[in-house]
Short mmCIF file of C-alpha atoms in Angstrom, two decimals:
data_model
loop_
_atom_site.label_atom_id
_atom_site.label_comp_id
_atom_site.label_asym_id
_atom_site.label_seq_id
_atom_site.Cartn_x
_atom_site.Cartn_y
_atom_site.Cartn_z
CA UNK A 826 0.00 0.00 0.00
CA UNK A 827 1.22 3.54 -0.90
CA UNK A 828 1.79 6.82 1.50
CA UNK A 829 -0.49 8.11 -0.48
CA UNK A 830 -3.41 5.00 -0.33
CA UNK A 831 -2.69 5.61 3.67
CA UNK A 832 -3.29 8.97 3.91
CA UNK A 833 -6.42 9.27 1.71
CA UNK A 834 -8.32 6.06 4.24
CA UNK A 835 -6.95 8.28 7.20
CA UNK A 836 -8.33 11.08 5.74
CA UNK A 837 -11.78 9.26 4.39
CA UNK A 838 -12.14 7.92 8.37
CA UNK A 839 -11.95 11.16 9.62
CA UNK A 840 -14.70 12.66 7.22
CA UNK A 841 -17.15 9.78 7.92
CA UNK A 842 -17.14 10.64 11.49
CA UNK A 843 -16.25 14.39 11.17
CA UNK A 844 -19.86 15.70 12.36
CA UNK A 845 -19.80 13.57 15.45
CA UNK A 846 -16.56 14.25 17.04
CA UNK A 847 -18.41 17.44 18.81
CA UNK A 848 -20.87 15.15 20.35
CA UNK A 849 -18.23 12.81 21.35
CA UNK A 850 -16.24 15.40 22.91
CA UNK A 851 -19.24 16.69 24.84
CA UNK A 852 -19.54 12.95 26.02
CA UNK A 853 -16.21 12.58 27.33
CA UNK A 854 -16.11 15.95 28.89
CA UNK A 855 -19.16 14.85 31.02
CA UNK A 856 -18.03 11.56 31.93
CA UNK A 857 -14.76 12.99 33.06
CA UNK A 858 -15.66 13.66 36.47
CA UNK A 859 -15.47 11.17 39.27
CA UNK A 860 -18.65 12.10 40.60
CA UNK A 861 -20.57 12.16 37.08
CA UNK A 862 -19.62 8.60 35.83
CA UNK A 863 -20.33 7.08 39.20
CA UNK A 864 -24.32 8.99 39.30
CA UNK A 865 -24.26 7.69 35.49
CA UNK A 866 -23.02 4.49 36.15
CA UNK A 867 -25.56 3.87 39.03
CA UNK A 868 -28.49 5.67 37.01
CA UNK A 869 -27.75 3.24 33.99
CA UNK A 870 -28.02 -0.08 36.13
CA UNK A 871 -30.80 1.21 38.67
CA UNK A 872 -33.37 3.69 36.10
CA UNK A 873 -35.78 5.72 38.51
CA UNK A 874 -33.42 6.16 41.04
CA UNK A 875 -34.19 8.82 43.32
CA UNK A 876 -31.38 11.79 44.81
CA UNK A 877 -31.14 10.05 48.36
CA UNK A 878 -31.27 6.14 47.02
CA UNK A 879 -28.34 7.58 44.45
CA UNK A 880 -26.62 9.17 47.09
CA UNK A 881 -26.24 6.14 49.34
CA UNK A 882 -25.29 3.89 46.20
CA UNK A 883 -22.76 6.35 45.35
CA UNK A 884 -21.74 7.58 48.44
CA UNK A 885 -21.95 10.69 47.77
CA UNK A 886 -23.82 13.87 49.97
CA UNK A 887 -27.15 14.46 48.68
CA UNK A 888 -26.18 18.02 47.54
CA UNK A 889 -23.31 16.45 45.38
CA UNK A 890 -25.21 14.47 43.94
CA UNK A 891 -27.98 16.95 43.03
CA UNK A 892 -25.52 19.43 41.80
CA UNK A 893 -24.43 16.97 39.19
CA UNK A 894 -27.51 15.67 38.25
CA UNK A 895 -28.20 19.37 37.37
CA UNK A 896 -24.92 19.82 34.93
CA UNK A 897 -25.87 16.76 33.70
CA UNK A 898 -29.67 17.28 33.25
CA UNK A 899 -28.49 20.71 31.27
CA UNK A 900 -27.05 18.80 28.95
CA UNK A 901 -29.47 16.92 28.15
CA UNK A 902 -28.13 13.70 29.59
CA UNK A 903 -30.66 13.17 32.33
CA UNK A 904 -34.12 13.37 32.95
CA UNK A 905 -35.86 13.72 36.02
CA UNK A 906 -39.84 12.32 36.49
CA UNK A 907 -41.91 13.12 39.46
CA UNK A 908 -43.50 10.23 41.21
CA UNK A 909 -45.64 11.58 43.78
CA UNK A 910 -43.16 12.91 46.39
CA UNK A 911 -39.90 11.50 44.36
CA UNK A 912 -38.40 12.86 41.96
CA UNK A 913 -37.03 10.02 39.52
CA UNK A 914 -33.92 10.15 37.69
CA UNK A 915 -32.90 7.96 34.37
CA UNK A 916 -30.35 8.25 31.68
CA UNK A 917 -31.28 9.72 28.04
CA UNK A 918 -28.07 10.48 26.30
CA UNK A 919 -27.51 7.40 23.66
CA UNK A 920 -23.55 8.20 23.06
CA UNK A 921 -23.32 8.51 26.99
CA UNK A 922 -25.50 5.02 27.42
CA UNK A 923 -23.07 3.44 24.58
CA UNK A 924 -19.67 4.51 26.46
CA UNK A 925 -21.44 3.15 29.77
CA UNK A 926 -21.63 -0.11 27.44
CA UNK A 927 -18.06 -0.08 26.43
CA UNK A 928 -17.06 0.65 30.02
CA UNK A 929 -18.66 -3.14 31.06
CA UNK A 930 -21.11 -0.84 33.51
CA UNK A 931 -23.78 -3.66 34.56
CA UNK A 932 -27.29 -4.26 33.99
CA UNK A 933 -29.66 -5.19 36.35
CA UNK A 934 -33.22 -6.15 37.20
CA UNK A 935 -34.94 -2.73 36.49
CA UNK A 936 -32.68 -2.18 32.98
CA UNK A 937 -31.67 -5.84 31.55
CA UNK A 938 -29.39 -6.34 28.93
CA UNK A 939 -30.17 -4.88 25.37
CA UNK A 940 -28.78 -4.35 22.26
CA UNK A 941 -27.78 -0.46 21.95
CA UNK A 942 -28.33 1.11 18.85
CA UNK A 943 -25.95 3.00 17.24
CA UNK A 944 -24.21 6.49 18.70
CA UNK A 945 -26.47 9.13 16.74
CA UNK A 946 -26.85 12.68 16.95
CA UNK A 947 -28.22 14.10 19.59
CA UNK A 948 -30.50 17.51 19.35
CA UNK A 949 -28.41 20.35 21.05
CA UNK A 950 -30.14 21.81 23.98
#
């Protein structure tokens, strides 16, 4: 194969994947912090978790954990629910759901195993 046969199928990889490398970066930069992954680690094998039952999992302080959930509910990687005096918390962000995937983070009772579709774009907020 040719320099020139290399460069062009570097260059080709890059441009298939060009428009999602913001995205991606915006995923890693969230799941960069300590206290992020672990809240989206817990969230992604226990959906519906509440502040105080993610606190004790994580053991984190409640305000911790709520500050997080915030950055990570302005970006559109969280949403919360109300059930009656809880307020429920679950994971929406696919590329964020996918990573949790590569990173062997486990399944469980309330969210059993699946096949994950592929990372797609994700609506800014």
């Amino acid at each position: 194969m040719s320099e020139l046969e290399r460069e062009q199928i570097a260059f080709d990889a890059l441009s298939n994947v060009q428009a999602t490398i913001p995205d991606w970066i915006e995923v890693f930069s969230l799941c960069a912090d300590e206290t992020r992954i672990k809240l989206l680690i817990a969230m992604h094998a226990a959906p519906g978790s509440s502040v105080t039952q993610l606190a004790e999992a994580t053991g984190l302080a409640p305000n911790t954990v709520t500050q997080s959930l915030a950055t990570l509910r302005r970006a559109n990687v969280v949403e919360v629910k109300r059930d009656g005096k809880f307020r429920r918390w679950e994971l929406v962000h696919p590329g964020i759901h996918q990573l949790l995937h590569q990173l062997q983070a486990p399944h469980s009772a309330l969210h059993p195993e699946h096949e994950l579709e592929q990372f797609r774009d994700v609506e800014e907020p």
